[in-house]
Amino acid sequence: MAEETKTFKDLTREVIEKGICGKCGGCVSFCSAGELNALEMGKNEVPRYVNEDNCLKCKICYLICPQTDTLNLELQEKFGWKLPIGEFLSLASAQTTNKEVEKICTDGGVVTSLLLYLLERNLINGAIVSRKIGRFARESMVARTSEELIDASGSTFSGSLQLEELGGKYSTYTPILSTVKSLAKGYLHDIAVVGTPCQINSIRKMQCLGIIPAHLIKYTIGLFCIENFSFDDVAREMLEKKLDINLEKIVKLNMKDDFIISLTRGVTIHVPLEEVHEVARPACFTCKDFSNEYADISVGGLASPNGYTTTLIRTKLGASVYNGALRNGYIKERAFENSVEERMAKKKMLAKIISFARMKRMRAEERLS
Ligand SMILES: Cc1cc2nc3c(=O)[nH]c(=O)nc-3n(C[C@H](O)[C@H](O)[C@H](O)COP(=O)(O)OP(=O)(O)OC[C@H]3O[C@@H](n4cnc5c(N)ncnc54)[C@H](O)[C@@H]3O)c2cc1C
Ligand code: SF4
Ligand code: SF4
Ligand code: SF4
């Protein structure tokens, strides 16, 4: 079928019925700028027609879905994409200089510190981040103040948080695209967004198509992502038995070479990713992007020592943010004895990122073949 005629019916056939919908909500949120409401999130957060007669066959839902390929060539050209991890200008291990961020951040606190720099220097009006509402639940929000940015940082939980996840549903994935859509109603401009590779891919596609309000997004900070988790009470029980832990005792979650669970009383356990695959979201196994190939800056914990964020600066815009934050003392880089040591360490870091990127791409290609 010609691309010009693709509609939600094609999305249903090619993505939803194949079980590879990531439930990002992009298609529903952006179903026509004129509030036609042809789509809704149905049962189990799977999109469906709510009023097919309203469908203008504009094909936006199809084009912006991270699971379709139509706009990928355009993105690849625009960003000078190449295998194995996309284009990048430089690579660093860095960390925050902010003591408050240091206490609660996921890795080195670079994400929060870059956002603090942008906000406090009036380079952005706000940032779309994801704030904790439980151990396995976050919600997307526009942070407008430094306090809100810090509050959304990290993946640590205070001891008083119970497993209050929404109606027995636990998910490490936060749909942020409805928050992007909500920007159209406000007066905000120059926004930064933190998101997973699928979310940044969708935003870049919207920007390619000139869809309002994607033009308000000025900076994209992309998280590395091997997979996200989603499970219910039954799976929770299974997981607790299998890992021999009480999920209520979790104080921090992280992912690097493996899944890292920090428990109360300073106990940390490393769980091989294969052990938790059964609670990962099915769409993640068909996703090819580990290192967030279209972000301005991509970040992860992988390949850096504890307390540092691995930072891939990809675009000139990303470089201006990173260098500005560095120059103004918001972040500092890992120190090396000499340039030879630095070169060797960065070579190793890159090799590690590439190995994860290749592994994820192969996994997806196998699943899709
Ligand atoms: C779901 C998920 C999977 C990840 N997988 C990997 C991985 O496989 N390998 C790896 O090396 N790194 C992975 N990361 C990235 C890593 O965990 C850190 O977020 C990253 O290194 C930045 O650390 P930081 O200390 O600089 O960030 P911080 O300063 O702590 O800031 C973290 C930022 O991420 C935002 N955030 C948190 N959760 C989400 C979410 N679910 N969706 C959107 N934004 C969110 C927060 O709002 C905050 O702005 C993943 C992150 C997430 C959220
Ligand atoms: S109106 Fe456009 S975005 Fe909405 S369902 Fe139809 S084709 Fe998709
Ligand atoms: S992955 Fe997102 S955009 Fe694609 S069909 Fe699912 S909810 Fe819609
Ligand atoms: S692996 Fe990460 S980027 Fe890919 S679909 Fe899952 S959440 Fe999105």
Coordinates of C-alpha atoms and ligand atoms in Angstrom, one line a residue:
M1 CA 0.0 0.0 0.0
A2 CA 1.3 3.5 -0.9
E3 CA 2.6 5.4 2.2
E4 CA 0.3 8.3 1.3
T5 CA -2.7 6.3 2.2
K6 CA -1.5 5.0 5.5
T7 CA -4.0 5.6 8.4
F8 CA -4.7 4.3 11.8
K9 CA -6.0 1.1 10.2
D10 CA -2.5 0.4 9.0
L11 CA -1.0 1.2 12.4
T12 CA -3.5 -1.3 13.9
R13 CA -2.4 -4.0 11.4
E14 CA 1.3 -3.3 11.4
V15 CA 1.9 -2.4 15.0
I16 CA -1.0 -3.0 17.4
E17 CA -2.1 -6.4 16.1
K18 CA 1.5 -7.6 16.0
G19 CA 1.8 -6.9 19.7
I20 CA 4.6 -4.3 19.3
C21 CA 2.7 -1.2 20.3
G22 CA 4.8 0.5 23.1
K23 CA 1.7 2.2 24.5
C24 CA 3.5 5.5 24.3
G25 CA 0.2 7.3 23.6
G26 CA 1.7 9.3 20.7
C27 CA -0.9 8.4 18.1
V28 CA -3.8 9.3 20.4
S29 CA -2.3 12.5 21.8
F30 CA -1.5 13.8 18.3
C31 CA -4.6 12.6 16.5
S32 CA -5.2 15.8 14.6
A33 CA -4.3 19.2 15.9
G34 CA -8.0 20.2 15.6
E35 CA -9.2 18.0 18.5
L36 CA -11.0 15.6 16.2
N37 CA -10.6 12.8 18.8
A38 CA -10.8 10.0 16.3
L39 CA -8.7 7.9 18.7
E40 CA -8.6 7.0 22.3
M41 CA -6.6 4.8 24.6
G42 CA -8.7 1.7 25.0
K43 CA -8.4 -1.3 27.3
N44 CA -4.9 -2.0 28.5
E45 CA -3.8 1.3 27.1
V46 CA -4.0 0.0 23.5
P47 CA -5.1 2.8 21.1
R48 CA -8.3 2.3 19.1
Y49 CA -10.8 4.3 17.1
V50 CA -13.3 6.1 19.3
N51 CA -15.0 7.8 16.3
E52 CA -13.8 6.5 13.0
D53 CA -15.9 9.0 11.1
N54 CA -13.8 11.8 12.5
C55 CA -10.6 10.3 10.9
L56 CA -9.2 12.7 8.3
K57 CA -6.8 10.1 7.1
C58 CA -4.0 12.6 7.7
K59 CA -1.6 9.7 8.5
I60 CA 0.0 11.5 11.4
C61 CA -0.6 8.7 13.8
Y62 CA 1.1 6.3 11.5
L63 CA 4.1 8.5 10.7
I64 CA 5.0 9.5 14.3
C65 CA 4.7 6.0 15.8
P66 CA 8.1 4.9 17.0
Q67 CA 7.4 1.5 15.6
T68 CA 7.0 2.6 12.0
D69 CA 9.9 3.3 9.7
T70 CA 8.5 5.7 7.1
L71 CA 10.3 8.8 8.5
N72 CA 13.4 7.0 9.6
L73 CA 15.3 7.8 6.4
E74 CA 14.6 11.4 6.7
L75 CA 15.7 11.4 10.4
Q76 CA 18.9 9.5 9.5
E77 CA 19.8 12.1 6.8
K78 CA 19.0 15.0 9.1
F79 CA 21.1 13.7 12.0
G80 CA 23.9 12.1 9.9
W81 CA 23.0 8.8 11.5
K82 CA 25.3 5.8 11.0
L83 CA 25.7 2.4 12.5
P84 CA 26.4 1.3 15.2
I85 CA 25.2 4.1 17.6
G86 CA 24.4 7.1 15.4
E87 CA 26.4 10.3 15.0
F88 CA 28.1 11.9 18.0
L89 CA 30.7 14.6 18.6
S90 CA 32.3 13.5 21.9
L91 CA 32.0 11.2 24.8
A92 CA 32.6 11.9 28.5
S93 CA 32.0 10.6 32.1
A94 CA 30.7 13.5 34.1
Q95 CA 29.0 14.2 37.4
T96 CA 27.0 16.9 39.1
T97 CA 28.6 19.5 41.5
N98 CA 25.2 20.0 43.3
K99 CA 25.2 18.2 46.7
E100 CA 21.5 17.9 46.7
V101 CA 21.4 16.2 43.3
E102 CA 24.4 14.0 44.1
K103 CA 22.4 12.5 47.0
I104 CA 19.4 11.3 45.0
C105 CA 20.5 11.1 41.3
T106 CA 20.5 7.9 39.4
D107 CA 24.1 7.9 38.2
G108 CA 26.1 11.1 38.1
G109 CA 23.2 13.6 38.2
V110 CA 24.3 15.0 34.8
V111 CA 20.7 15.1 33.4
T112 CA 19.4 17.2 36.3
S113 CA 22.4 19.5 36.3
L114 CA 22.2 20.2 32.6
L115 CA 18.5 21.0 33.1
L116 CA 19.3 23.2 36.1
Y117 CA 21.9 25.1 34.0
L118 CA 19.3 25.6 31.1
L119 CA 16.6 26.8 33.5
E120 CA 18.7 29.0 35.7
R121 CA 20.3 30.7 32.7
N122 CA 16.8 31.3 31.1
L123 CA 17.7 29.1 28.2
I124 CA 14.5 27.1 28.7
N125 CA 11.1 27.9 30.3
G126 CA 10.6 24.4 31.6
A127 CA 11.5 20.8 31.1
I128 CA 9.4 17.6 30.6
V129 CA 10.7 15.2 33.2
S130 CA 9.2 12.3 35.1
R131 CA 8.6 12.5 38.8
K132 CA 8.4 9.6 41.2
I133 CA 5.0 8.5 42.5
G134 CA 6.1 5.0 43.6
R135 CA 8.9 2.5 43.3
F136 CA 7.7 1.4 39.8
A137 CA 5.6 4.4 38.9
R138 CA 6.4 7.9 37.7
E139 CA 4.3 10.5 36.0
S140 CA 5.3 13.0 33.4
M141 CA 5.3 16.7 34.2
V142 CA 6.6 20.1 33.1
A143 CA 9.1 21.2 35.7
R144 CA 9.3 25.0 35.9
T145 CA 11.5 25.5 38.9
S146 CA 14.9 24.1 40.1
E147 CA 13.1 22.4 43.1
E148 CA 10.8 20.6 40.7
L149 CA 13.8 19.5 38.6
I150 CA 15.6 18.1 41.6
D151 CA 12.4 16.4 42.9
A152 CA 12.2 14.5 39.6
S153 CA 15.8 13.4 39.6
G154 CA 17.1 10.0 40.4
S155 CA 15.6 6.6 41.1
T156 CA 15.8 6.5 44.8
F157 CA 12.8 6.2 47.1
S158 CA 12.2 7.4 50.6
G159 CA 11.6 4.5 53.1
S160 CA 8.0 5.7 53.6
L161 CA 6.8 5.0 50.1
Q162 CA 4.7 1.9 50.0
L163 CA 4.1 -0.1 46.8
E164 CA 1.1 2.0 46.0
E165 CA 1.4 1.5 42.3
L166 CA -1.7 2.2 40.3
G167 CA -4.3 -0.5 40.9
G168 CA -1.7 -3.3 41.0
K169 CA 0.0 -2.1 37.8
Y170 CA 3.7 -1.5 38.0
S171 CA 5.7 0.1 35.2
T172 CA 9.0 1.8 34.8
Y173 CA 7.8 3.4 31.6
T174 CA 6.4 6.9 31.7
P175 CA 4.3 8.0 28.8
I176 CA 5.5 11.6 28.2
L177 CA 3.9 12.4 24.8
S178 CA 0.6 13.6 26.3
T179 CA 2.6 16.1 28.3
V180 CA 4.3 17.3 25.1
K181 CA 0.8 17.7 23.5
S182 CA -0.3 19.8 26.6
L183 CA 2.3 22.4 25.7
A184 CA 0.0 23.6 22.9
K185 CA -2.5 24.9 25.5
G186 CA 0.0 26.9 27.5
Y187 CA 2.3 29.8 27.1
L188 CA 5.6 27.9 27.5
H189 CA 8.3 27.9 24.8
D190 CA 11.9 26.7 24.7
I191 CA 11.3 23.4 26.4
A192 CA 13.8 20.6 27.2
V193 CA 12.6 17.0 27.2
V194 CA 14.1 13.9 28.9
G195 CA 13.0 10.7 27.3
T196 CA 13.7 7.1 26.2
P197 CA 14.8 6.4 22.7
C198 CA 11.3 5.6 21.5
Q199 CA 10.0 8.9 22.9
I200 CA 12.7 11.0 21.4
N201 CA 12.2 9.2 18.1
S202 CA 8.6 10.1 18.1
I203 CA 9.3 13.8 19.0
R204 CA 11.9 14.0 16.2
K205 CA 9.3 12.7 13.7
M206 CA 6.8 15.3 14.9
Q207 CA 9.5 18.0 14.4
C208 CA 10.2 16.6 10.9
L209 CA 6.4 17.0 10.1
G210 CA 6.2 20.4 11.8
I211 CA 3.5 19.2 14.1
I212 CA 2.5 21.7 16.8
P213 CA 3.7 21.9 19.6
A214 CA 6.8 19.8 18.8
H215 CA 8.5 23.1 17.6
L216 CA 8.5 24.3 21.2
I217 CA 11.0 21.5 22.1
K218 CA 14.4 23.0 21.9
Y219 CA 16.6 20.5 23.7
T220 CA 16.4 16.7 23.9
I221 CA 18.2 14.6 26.5
G222 CA 17.9 11.0 25.7
L223 CA 18.3 8.1 28.2
F224 CA 20.0 4.9 27.2
C225 CA 17.5 2.1 27.3
I226 CA 17.8 -1.6 27.1
E227 CA 14.2 -2.2 28.1
N228 CA 11.4 -1.1 30.4
F229 CA 9.3 -3.1 32.8
S230 CA 5.6 -3.5 33.2
F231 CA 3.9 -6.0 35.4
D232 CA 0.9 -6.8 37.6
D233 CA 0.3 -8.2 41.0
V234 CA 0.6 -11.8 39.8
A235 CA 4.0 -11.1 38.2
R236 CA 5.0 -9.1 41.2
E237 CA 4.6 -12.1 43.4
M238 CA 6.5 -14.3 41.0
L239 CA 9.3 -11.7 40.8
E240 CA 9.5 -11.5 44.6
K241 CA 9.8 -15.3 44.9
K242 CA 12.3 -15.5 42.0
L243 CA 14.6 -12.8 43.3
D244 CA 13.9 -13.6 46.9
I245 CA 13.2 -10.0 47.9
N246 CA 10.3 -7.9 49.1
L247 CA 9.8 -5.2 46.5
E248 CA 8.8 -2.8 49.3
K249 CA 12.4 -2.9 50.5
I250 CA 13.7 -1.4 47.3
V251 CA 15.3 2.0 47.8
K252 CA 16.9 2.4 44.4
L253 CA 16.6 0.9 40.9
N254 CA 19.2 1.3 38.1
M255 CA 20.3 -0.4 34.9
K256 CA 23.8 -0.7 33.6
D257 CA 25.4 -4.0 32.7
D258 CA 22.6 -5.6 34.6
F259 CA 19.6 -4.7 36.7
I260 CA 20.8 -3.1 40.0
I261 CA 18.4 -3.2 43.0
S262 CA 19.5 -1.4 46.2
L263 CA 17.6 -2.6 49.2
T264 CA 17.3 -1.1 52.7
R265 CA 20.2 -1.7 55.1
G266 CA 22.7 -1.0 52.2
V267 CA 22.2 -4.3 50.4
T268 CA 22.6 -4.2 46.6
I269 CA 21.8 -7.1 44.3
H270 CA 22.7 -7.4 40.6
V271 CA 20.1 -9.3 38.6
P272 CA 21.1 -10.4 35.0
L273 CA 18.8 -8.9 32.5
E274 CA 17.7 -12.3 31.3
E275 CA 16.2 -12.9 34.7
V276 CA 13.7 -10.1 34.4
H277 CA 12.9 -10.4 30.7
E278 CA 9.6 -11.9 31.5
V279 CA 8.3 -8.7 33.1
A280 CA 9.8 -6.4 30.4
R281 CA 7.3 -4.7 28.0
P282 CA 6.9 -6.8 24.8
A283 CA 7.4 -3.8 22.5
C284 CA 10.9 -3.3 24.0
F285 CA 12.1 -6.6 22.3
T286 CA 11.5 -5.1 18.9
C287 CA 13.1 -1.8 19.6
K288 CA 16.5 -1.2 18.0
D289 CA 17.8 1.9 19.6
F290 CA 19.8 1.6 22.8
S291 CA 21.8 4.8 22.9
N292 CA 19.1 7.3 22.0
E293 CA 20.4 8.0 18.5
Y294 CA 18.5 11.2 17.8
A295 CA 18.9 13.1 21.0
D296 CA 21.0 16.2 21.4
I297 CA 22.7 14.5 24.4
S298 CA 22.4 10.8 25.3
V299 CA 23.1 9.6 28.8
G300 CA 23.4 6.3 30.7
G301 CA 25.2 4.7 33.6
L302 CA 26.7 2.0 31.4
A303 CA 30.5 2.2 30.9
S304 CA 31.2 4.8 33.7
P305 CA 32.3 4.2 37.2
N306 CA 29.6 4.5 40.0
G307 CA 28.6 8.1 40.6
Y308 CA 29.2 9.2 37.0
T309 CA 26.9 9.6 34.0
T310 CA 28.2 8.4 30.5
T311 CA 27.4 11.3 28.2
L312 CA 27.4 11.2 24.4
I313 CA 27.2 14.7 23.0
R314 CA 25.6 14.3 19.6
T315 CA 24.6 17.6 18.1
K316 CA 26.1 21.1 18.1
L317 CA 23.2 22.2 20.3
G318 CA 24.0 19.4 22.7
A319 CA 27.6 20.5 22.8
S320 CA 26.6 24.1 23.6
V321 CA 24.5 22.9 26.6
Y322 CA 27.2 20.5 27.9
N323 CA 30.0 23.0 27.5
G324 CA 27.9 25.7 29.1
A325 CA 27.1 23.6 32.1
L326 CA 30.8 22.5 32.4
R327 CA 32.1 26.1 32.1
N328 CA 29.6 27.4 34.6
G329 CA 30.4 24.7 37.2
Y330 CA 27.1 22.7 37.1
I331 CA 29.0 19.5 36.1
K332 CA 32.6 18.3 36.2
E333 CA 34.3 15.6 34.2
R334 CA 36.0 12.5 35.5
A335 CA 39.7 13.2 36.0
F336 CA 42.4 11.1 34.4
E337 CA 46.1 10.9 35.2
N338 CA 47.1 11.8 31.6
S339 CA 45.8 11.9 28.1
V340 CA 46.8 8.3 27.3
E341 CA 44.7 7.0 30.3
E342 CA 41.8 9.2 29.1
R343 CA 42.0 7.9 25.6
M344 CA 42.1 4.3 26.7
A345 CA 39.2 4.8 29.1
K346 CA 37.0 6.4 26.4
K347 CA 37.9 3.7 23.9
K348 CA 36.6 1.1 26.5
M349 CA 33.5 3.1 27.2
L350 CA 32.7 3.4 23.5
A351 CA 33.2 -0.3 23.0
K352 CA 30.8 -1.1 25.8
I353 CA 28.1 1.2 24.4
I354 CA 28.5 -0.3 21.0
S355 CA 28.3 -3.8 22.3
F356 CA 25.0 -3.1 24.0
A357 CA 23.7 -1.2 20.9
R358 CA 24.6 -4.2 18.7
M359 CA 23.0 -6.7 21.1
K360 CA 19.8 -4.7 21.2
R361 CA 19.6 -4.2 17.5
M362 CA 20.2 -8.0 16.9
R363 CA 17.6 -8.9 19.4
A364 CA 15.0 -6.7 17.6
E365 CA 16.0 -8.0 14.2
E366 CA 15.6 -11.6 15.3
R367 CA 12.2 -10.8 16.9
L368 CA 11.0 -9.0 13.8
S369 CA 12.2 -11.5 11.3
Ligands
LIG1 C1 13.4 3.4 32.1 C2 14.9 3.7 32.0 C3 15.7 2.7 31.5 C4 17.1 3.0 31.4 N1 17.9 2.0 30.9 C5 19.3 2.2 30.9 C6 20.1 1.2 30.5 O1 19.7 0.1 30.1 N2 21.5 1.4 30.5 C7 22.0 2.6 31.0 O2 23.2 2.8 31.0 N3 21.2 3.6 31.4 C8 19.8 3.4 31.4 N4 19.0 4.4 31.8 C9 19.6 5.7 32.1 C10 20.1 5.8 33.6 O3 19.2 5.1 34.4 C11 20.1 7.2 34.0 O4 18.8 7.8 33.9 C12 21.1 8.1 33.3 O5 22.3 7.6 33.4 C13 21.1 9.5 33.8 O6 21.5 9.5 35.1 P1 21.7 10.9 35.9 O7 22.1 10.6 37.3 O8 22.5 11.8 35.0 O9 20.2 11.4 35.8 P2 19.3 12.2 37.0 O10 20.0 13.5 37.2 O11 19.1 11.3 38.1 O12 18.0 12.5 36.2 C14 17.2 11.4 35.7 C15 16.2 12.1 34.8 O13 15.5 11.0 34.1 C16 14.1 11.3 34.2 N5 13.4 10.0 34.2 C17 13.4 9.0 35.1 N6 12.7 8.0 34.8 C18 12.2 8.3 33.6 C19 11.3 7.6 32.7 N7 10.8 6.4 33.0 N8 11.0 8.1 31.5 C20 11.4 9.4 31.2 N9 12.3 10.1 32.0 C21 12.6 9.5 33.2 C22 13.9 12.0 35.5 O14 12.7 12.8 35.5 C23 15.2 12.9 35.5 O15 14.9 14.1 34.8 C24 17.6 4.2 31.9 C25 16.8 5.2 32.4 C26 15.4 4.9 32.5 C27 14.5 5.9 33.1
SF4_2 S1 -7.3 11.7 12.0 FE1 -5.1 11.4 11.4 S2 -4.1 11.0 13.3 FE2 -6.3 10.7 13.7 S3 -6.7 8.5 13.4 FE3 -7.1 9.6 11.4 S4 -5.1 9.4 10.3 FE4 -4.7 9.0 12.4
SF4_3 S1 3.6 2.7 19.9 FE1 2.7 4.6 20.5 S2 2.2 5.7 18.6 FE2 2.6 3.5 18.1 S3 0.6 2.6 18.1 FE3 1.4 2.3 20.1 S4 0.6 4.0 21.3 FE4 0.4 4.5 19.1
SF4_4 S1 13.4 -0.5 25.0 FE1 13.2 1.6 25.8 S2 13.2 2.9 24.0 FE2 12.7 0.9 23.3 S3 10.5 0.7 23.3 FE3 11.2 0.0 25.3 S4 11.1 1.8 26.6 FE4 11.1 2.5 24.4

